[in-house]
Tab-separated table of C-alpha atoms and ligand atoms in Angstrom:
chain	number	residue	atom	x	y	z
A	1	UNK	CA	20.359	11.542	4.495
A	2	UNK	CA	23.472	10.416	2.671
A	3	UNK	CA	23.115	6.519	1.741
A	4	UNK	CA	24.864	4.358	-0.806
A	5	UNK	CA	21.960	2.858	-2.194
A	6	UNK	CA	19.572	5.081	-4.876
A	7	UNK	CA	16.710	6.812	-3.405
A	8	UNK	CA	13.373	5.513	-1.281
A	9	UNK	CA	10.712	7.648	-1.243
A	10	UNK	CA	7.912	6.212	1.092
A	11	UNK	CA	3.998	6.747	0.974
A	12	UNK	CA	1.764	5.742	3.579
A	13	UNK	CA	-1.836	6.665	4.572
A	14	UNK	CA	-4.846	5.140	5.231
A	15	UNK	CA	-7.306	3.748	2.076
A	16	UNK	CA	-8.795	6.380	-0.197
A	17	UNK	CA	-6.205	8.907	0.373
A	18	UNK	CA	-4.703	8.926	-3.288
A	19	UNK	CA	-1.501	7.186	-2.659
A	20	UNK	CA	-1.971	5.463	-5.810
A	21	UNK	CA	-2.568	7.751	-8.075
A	22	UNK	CA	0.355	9.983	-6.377
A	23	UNK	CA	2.550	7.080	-6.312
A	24	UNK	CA	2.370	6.169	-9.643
A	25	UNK	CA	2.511	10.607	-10.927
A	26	UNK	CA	5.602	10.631	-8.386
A	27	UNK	CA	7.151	7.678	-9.730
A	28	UNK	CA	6.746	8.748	-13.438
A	29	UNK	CA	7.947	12.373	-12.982
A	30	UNK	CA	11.191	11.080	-11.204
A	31	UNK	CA	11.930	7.817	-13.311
A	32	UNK	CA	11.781	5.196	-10.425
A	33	UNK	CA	10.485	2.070	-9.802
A	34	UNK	CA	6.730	1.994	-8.318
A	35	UNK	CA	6.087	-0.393	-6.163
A	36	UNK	CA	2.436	-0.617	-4.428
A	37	UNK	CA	2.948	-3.381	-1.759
A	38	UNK	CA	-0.980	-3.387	-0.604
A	39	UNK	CA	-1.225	-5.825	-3.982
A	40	UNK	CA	1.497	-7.710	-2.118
A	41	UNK	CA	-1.101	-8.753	0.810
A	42	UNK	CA	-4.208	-8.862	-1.530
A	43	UNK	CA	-1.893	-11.440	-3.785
A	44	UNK	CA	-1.025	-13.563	-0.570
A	45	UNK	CA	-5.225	-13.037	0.395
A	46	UNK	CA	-6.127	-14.155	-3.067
A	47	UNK	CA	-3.805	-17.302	-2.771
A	48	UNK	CA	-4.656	-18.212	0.726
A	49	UNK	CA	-8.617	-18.659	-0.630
A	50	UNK	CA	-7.835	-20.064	-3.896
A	51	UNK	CA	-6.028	-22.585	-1.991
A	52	UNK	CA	-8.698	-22.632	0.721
A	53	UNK	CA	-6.421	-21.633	3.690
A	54	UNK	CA	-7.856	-20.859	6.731
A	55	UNK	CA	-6.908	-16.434	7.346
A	56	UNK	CA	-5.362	-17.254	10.620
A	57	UNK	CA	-3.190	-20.442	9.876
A	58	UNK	CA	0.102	-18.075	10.661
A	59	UNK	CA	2.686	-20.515	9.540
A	60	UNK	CA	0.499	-21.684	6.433
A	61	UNK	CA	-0.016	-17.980	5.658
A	62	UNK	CA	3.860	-17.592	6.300
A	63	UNK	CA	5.212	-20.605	3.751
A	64	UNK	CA	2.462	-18.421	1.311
A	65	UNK	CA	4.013	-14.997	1.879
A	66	UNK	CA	7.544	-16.255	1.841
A	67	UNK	CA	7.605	-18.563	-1.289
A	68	UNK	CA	5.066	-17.614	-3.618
A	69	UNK	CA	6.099	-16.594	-6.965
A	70	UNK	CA	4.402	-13.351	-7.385
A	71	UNK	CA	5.904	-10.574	-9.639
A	72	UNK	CA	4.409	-6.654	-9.726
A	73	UNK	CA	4.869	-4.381	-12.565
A	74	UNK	CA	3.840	-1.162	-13.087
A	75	UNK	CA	0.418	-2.712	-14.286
A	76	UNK	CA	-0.381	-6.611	-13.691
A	77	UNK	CA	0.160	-8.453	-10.339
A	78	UNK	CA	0.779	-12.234	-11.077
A	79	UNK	CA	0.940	-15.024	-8.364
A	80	UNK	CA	2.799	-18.414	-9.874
A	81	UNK	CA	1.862	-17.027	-13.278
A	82	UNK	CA	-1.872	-16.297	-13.042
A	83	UNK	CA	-2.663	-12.661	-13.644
A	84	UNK	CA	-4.289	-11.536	-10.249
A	85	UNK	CA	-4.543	-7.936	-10.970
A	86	UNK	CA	-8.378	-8.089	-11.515
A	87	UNK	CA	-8.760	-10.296	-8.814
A	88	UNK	CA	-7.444	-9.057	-6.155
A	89	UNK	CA	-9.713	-6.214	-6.023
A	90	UNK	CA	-12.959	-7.585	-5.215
A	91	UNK	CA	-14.786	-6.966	-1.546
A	92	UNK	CA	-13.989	-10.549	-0.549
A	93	UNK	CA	-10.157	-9.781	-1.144
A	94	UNK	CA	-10.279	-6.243	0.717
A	95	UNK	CA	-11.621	-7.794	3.509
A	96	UNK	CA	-9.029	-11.288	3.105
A	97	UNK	CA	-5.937	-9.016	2.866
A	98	UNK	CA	-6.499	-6.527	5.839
A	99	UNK	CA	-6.921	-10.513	7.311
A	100	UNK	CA	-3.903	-11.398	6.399
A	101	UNK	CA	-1.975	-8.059	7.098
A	102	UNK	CA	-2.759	-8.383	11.000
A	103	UNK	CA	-0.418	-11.919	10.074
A	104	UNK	CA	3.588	-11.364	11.576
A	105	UNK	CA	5.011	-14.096	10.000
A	106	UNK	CA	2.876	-12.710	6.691
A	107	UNK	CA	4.468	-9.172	7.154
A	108	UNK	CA	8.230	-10.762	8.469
A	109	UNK	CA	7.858	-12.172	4.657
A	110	UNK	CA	6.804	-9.514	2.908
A	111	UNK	CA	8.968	-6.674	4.560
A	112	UNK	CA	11.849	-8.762	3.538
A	113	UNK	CA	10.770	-8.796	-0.189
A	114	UNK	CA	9.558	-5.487	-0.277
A	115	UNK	CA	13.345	-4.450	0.934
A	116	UNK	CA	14.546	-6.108	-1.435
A	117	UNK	CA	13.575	-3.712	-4.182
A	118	UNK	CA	15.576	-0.985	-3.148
A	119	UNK	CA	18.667	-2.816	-4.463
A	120	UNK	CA	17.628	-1.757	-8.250
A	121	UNK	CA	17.254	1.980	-8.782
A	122	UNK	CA	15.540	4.783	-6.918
A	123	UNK	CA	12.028	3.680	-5.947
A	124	UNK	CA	8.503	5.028	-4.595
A	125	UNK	CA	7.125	2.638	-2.204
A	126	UNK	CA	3.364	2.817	-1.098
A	127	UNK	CA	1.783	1.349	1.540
A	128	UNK	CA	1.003	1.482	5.439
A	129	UNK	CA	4.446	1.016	7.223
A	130	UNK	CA	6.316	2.053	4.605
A	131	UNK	CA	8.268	5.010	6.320
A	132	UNK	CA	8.164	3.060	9.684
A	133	UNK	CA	9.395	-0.465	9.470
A	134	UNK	CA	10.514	-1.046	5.627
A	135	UNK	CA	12.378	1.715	5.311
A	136	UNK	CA	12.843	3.613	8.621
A	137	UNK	CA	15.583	5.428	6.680
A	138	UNK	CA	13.856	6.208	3.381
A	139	UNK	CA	15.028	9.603	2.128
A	140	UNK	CA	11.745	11.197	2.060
A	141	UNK	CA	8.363	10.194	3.846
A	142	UNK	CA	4.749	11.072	2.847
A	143	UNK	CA	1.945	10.970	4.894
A	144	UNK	CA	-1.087	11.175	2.593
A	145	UNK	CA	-4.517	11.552	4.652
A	146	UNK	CA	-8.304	12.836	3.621
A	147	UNK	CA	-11.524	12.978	5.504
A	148	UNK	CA	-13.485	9.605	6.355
A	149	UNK	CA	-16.255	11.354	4.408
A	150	UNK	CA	-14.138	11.989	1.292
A	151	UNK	CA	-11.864	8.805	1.422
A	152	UNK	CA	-15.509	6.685	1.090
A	153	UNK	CA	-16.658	8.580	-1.509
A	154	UNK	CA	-13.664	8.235	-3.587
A	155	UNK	CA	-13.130	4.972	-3.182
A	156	UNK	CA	-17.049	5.137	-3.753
A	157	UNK	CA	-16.516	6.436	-7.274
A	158	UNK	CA	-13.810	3.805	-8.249
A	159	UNK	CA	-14.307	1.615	-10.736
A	160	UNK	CA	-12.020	-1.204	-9.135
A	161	UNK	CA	-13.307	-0.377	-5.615
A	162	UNK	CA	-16.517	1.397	-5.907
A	163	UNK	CA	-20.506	1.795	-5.948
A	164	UNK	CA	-22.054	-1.259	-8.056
A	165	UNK	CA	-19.395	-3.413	-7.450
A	166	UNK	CA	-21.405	-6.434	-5.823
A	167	UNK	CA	-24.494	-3.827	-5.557
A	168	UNK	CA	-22.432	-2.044	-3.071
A	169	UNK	CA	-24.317	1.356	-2.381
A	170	UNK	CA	-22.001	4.891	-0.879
A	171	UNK	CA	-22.620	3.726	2.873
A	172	UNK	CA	-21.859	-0.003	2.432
A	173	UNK	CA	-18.266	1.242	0.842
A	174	UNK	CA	-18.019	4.004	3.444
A	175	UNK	CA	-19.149	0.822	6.624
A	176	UNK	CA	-16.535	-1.542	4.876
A	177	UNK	CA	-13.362	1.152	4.359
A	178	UNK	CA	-14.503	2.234	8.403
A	179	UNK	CA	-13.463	-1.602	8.994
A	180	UNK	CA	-10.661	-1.979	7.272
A	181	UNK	CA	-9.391	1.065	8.599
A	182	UNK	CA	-9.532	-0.046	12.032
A	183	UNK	CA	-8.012	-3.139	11.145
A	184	UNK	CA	-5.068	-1.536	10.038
A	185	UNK	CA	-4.755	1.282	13.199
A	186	UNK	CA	-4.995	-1.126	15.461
A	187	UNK	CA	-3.496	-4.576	14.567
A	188	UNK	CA	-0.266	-5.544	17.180
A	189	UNK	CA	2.648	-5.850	14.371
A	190	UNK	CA	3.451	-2.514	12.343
A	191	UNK	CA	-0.130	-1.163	12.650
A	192	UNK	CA	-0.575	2.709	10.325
A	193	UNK	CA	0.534	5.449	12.283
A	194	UNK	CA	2.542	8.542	10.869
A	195	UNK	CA	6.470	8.231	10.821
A	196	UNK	CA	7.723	11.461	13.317
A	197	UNK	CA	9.743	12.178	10.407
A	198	UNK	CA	6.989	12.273	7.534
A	199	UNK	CA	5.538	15.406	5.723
A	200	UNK	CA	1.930	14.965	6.309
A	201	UNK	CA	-0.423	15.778	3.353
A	202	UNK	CA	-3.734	16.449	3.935
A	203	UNK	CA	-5.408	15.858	0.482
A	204	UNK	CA	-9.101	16.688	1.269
A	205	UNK	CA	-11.014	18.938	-1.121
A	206	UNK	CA	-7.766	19.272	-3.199
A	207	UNK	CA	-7.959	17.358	-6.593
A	208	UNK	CA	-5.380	15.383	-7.902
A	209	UNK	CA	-3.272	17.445	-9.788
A	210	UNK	CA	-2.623	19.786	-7.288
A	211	UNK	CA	-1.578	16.947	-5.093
A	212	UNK	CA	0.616	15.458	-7.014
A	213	UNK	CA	2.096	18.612	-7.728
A	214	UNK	CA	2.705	19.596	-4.276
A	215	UNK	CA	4.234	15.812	-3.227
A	216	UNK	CA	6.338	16.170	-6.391
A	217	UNK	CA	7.719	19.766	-5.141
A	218	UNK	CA	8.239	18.212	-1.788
A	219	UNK	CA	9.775	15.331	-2.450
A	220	UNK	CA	12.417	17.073	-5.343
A	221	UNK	CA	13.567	19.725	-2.346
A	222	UNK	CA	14.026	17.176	0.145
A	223	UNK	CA	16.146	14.669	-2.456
A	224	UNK	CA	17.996	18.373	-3.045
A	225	UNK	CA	18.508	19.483	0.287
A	226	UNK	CA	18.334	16.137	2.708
A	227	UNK	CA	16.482	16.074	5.976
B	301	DC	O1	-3.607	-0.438	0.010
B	301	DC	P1	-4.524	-1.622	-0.098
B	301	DC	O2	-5.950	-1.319	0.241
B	301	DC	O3	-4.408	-2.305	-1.434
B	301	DC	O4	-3.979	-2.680	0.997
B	301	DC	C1	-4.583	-3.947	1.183
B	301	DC	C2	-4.515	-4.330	2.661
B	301	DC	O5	-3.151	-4.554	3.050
B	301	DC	C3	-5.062	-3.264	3.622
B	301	DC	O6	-5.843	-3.901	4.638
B	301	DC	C4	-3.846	-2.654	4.249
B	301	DC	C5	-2.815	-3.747	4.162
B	301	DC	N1	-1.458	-3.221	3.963
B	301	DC	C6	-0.592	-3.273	5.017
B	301	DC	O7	-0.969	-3.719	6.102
B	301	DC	N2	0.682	-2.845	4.874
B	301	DC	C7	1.103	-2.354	3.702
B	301	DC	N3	2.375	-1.946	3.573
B	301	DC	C8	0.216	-2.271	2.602
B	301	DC	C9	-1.077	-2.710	2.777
């Protein structure tokens, strides 16, 4: 696609598939801006019970989403100043932000902010509807998916996510990733499903490398060559 503006690259799949780690490989190899906009809803879950907001006050969650200073960078997530990036990844959180994600005036707020980073520089965009309502047009789309099985256990052996964290054993990560899965397939506004024009990856029982390699090869032809 032929655009004005520098280049989108979007990455969507469901938790555990790597889009992190691939995100963050992609965005290094090609010098862009990485921008991982799940923090964005764990940020507006962390302020809503900080501030004791009830999860399904829409226009409270709304005003949150909206106006909340909240900055990302390639490492720290802060929300009016406080450094959240700890925070925000605690069981109570995952479960508060796929909460706040099933939200439309949360998401109305949030798309618009998240569009607004493609004003500064080529940029690699992760998230769940990415490819299909942020950036319908972004010049490449990724479609990152694993096994149930091997999603839970990597997510299992994360240290921000994992086994231990708040005695959490393999099948309570595996029962609580099931849940926030279906949360995300099948809330009403912009629930995950696969853009018709995305390049699914299937990463299961390939390491890391090798997927980042391959994303990086597909995304470099398709920034070459166009759709
Ligand atoms: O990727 P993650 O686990 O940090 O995302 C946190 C929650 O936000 C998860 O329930 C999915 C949801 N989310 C979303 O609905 N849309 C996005 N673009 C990114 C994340």
């Amino acid at each position: 696609m032929t655009t004005a503006r520098d280049p989108v690259i979007a990455i969507d799949g469901p938790s555990g598939a790597g889009k992190g780690s691939v995100s963050r490989a992609l965005a290094q190899a090609l010098g862009y801006r990485y921008v991982d906009t799940g923090a964005m809803y764990r940020a507006v879950a962390w302020m809503a019970v900080h501030n004791g907001l009830a999860l399904d006050d829409e226009p409270a969650l709304g005003r949150l989403a909206a106006e909340a200073e909240l900055t990302l960078d390639q490492q720290t997530v802060t929300v009016e100043g406080h450094d959240v990036t700890a925070a925000i990844r605690t069981a109570e959180i995952d479960a508060a932000a796929a909460r706040v994600a099933r939200v439309p005036a949360v998401r109305d707020a949030l798309v618009s902010r998240q569009r607004g980073f493609a004003a500064a520089g080529g940029l690699v965009m992760e998230g769940r509807d990415i490819g299909t309502a942020v950036f319908p047009g972004a010049d490449v789309k990724i479609y990152l998916d694993a096994s149930a099985d091997e999603r839970a256990s990597r997510r299992a052996s994360d240290t921000a996510h994992g086994m231990g964290r708040d005695g959490a054993d393999l099948s309570d990560v595996a029962h609580a990733l099931a849940a926030r899965d279906q949360s995300d397939r099948t809330r009403q506004s912009s629930p995950l499903v696969m853009a018709d024009d995305a390049v699914l990856v299937d990463t299961t029982g390939i390491g890391l490398d090798a997927v980042v390699a391959r994303v990086i090869s597909i995304v470099r032809e398709r920034l070459e060559t166009g759709p």
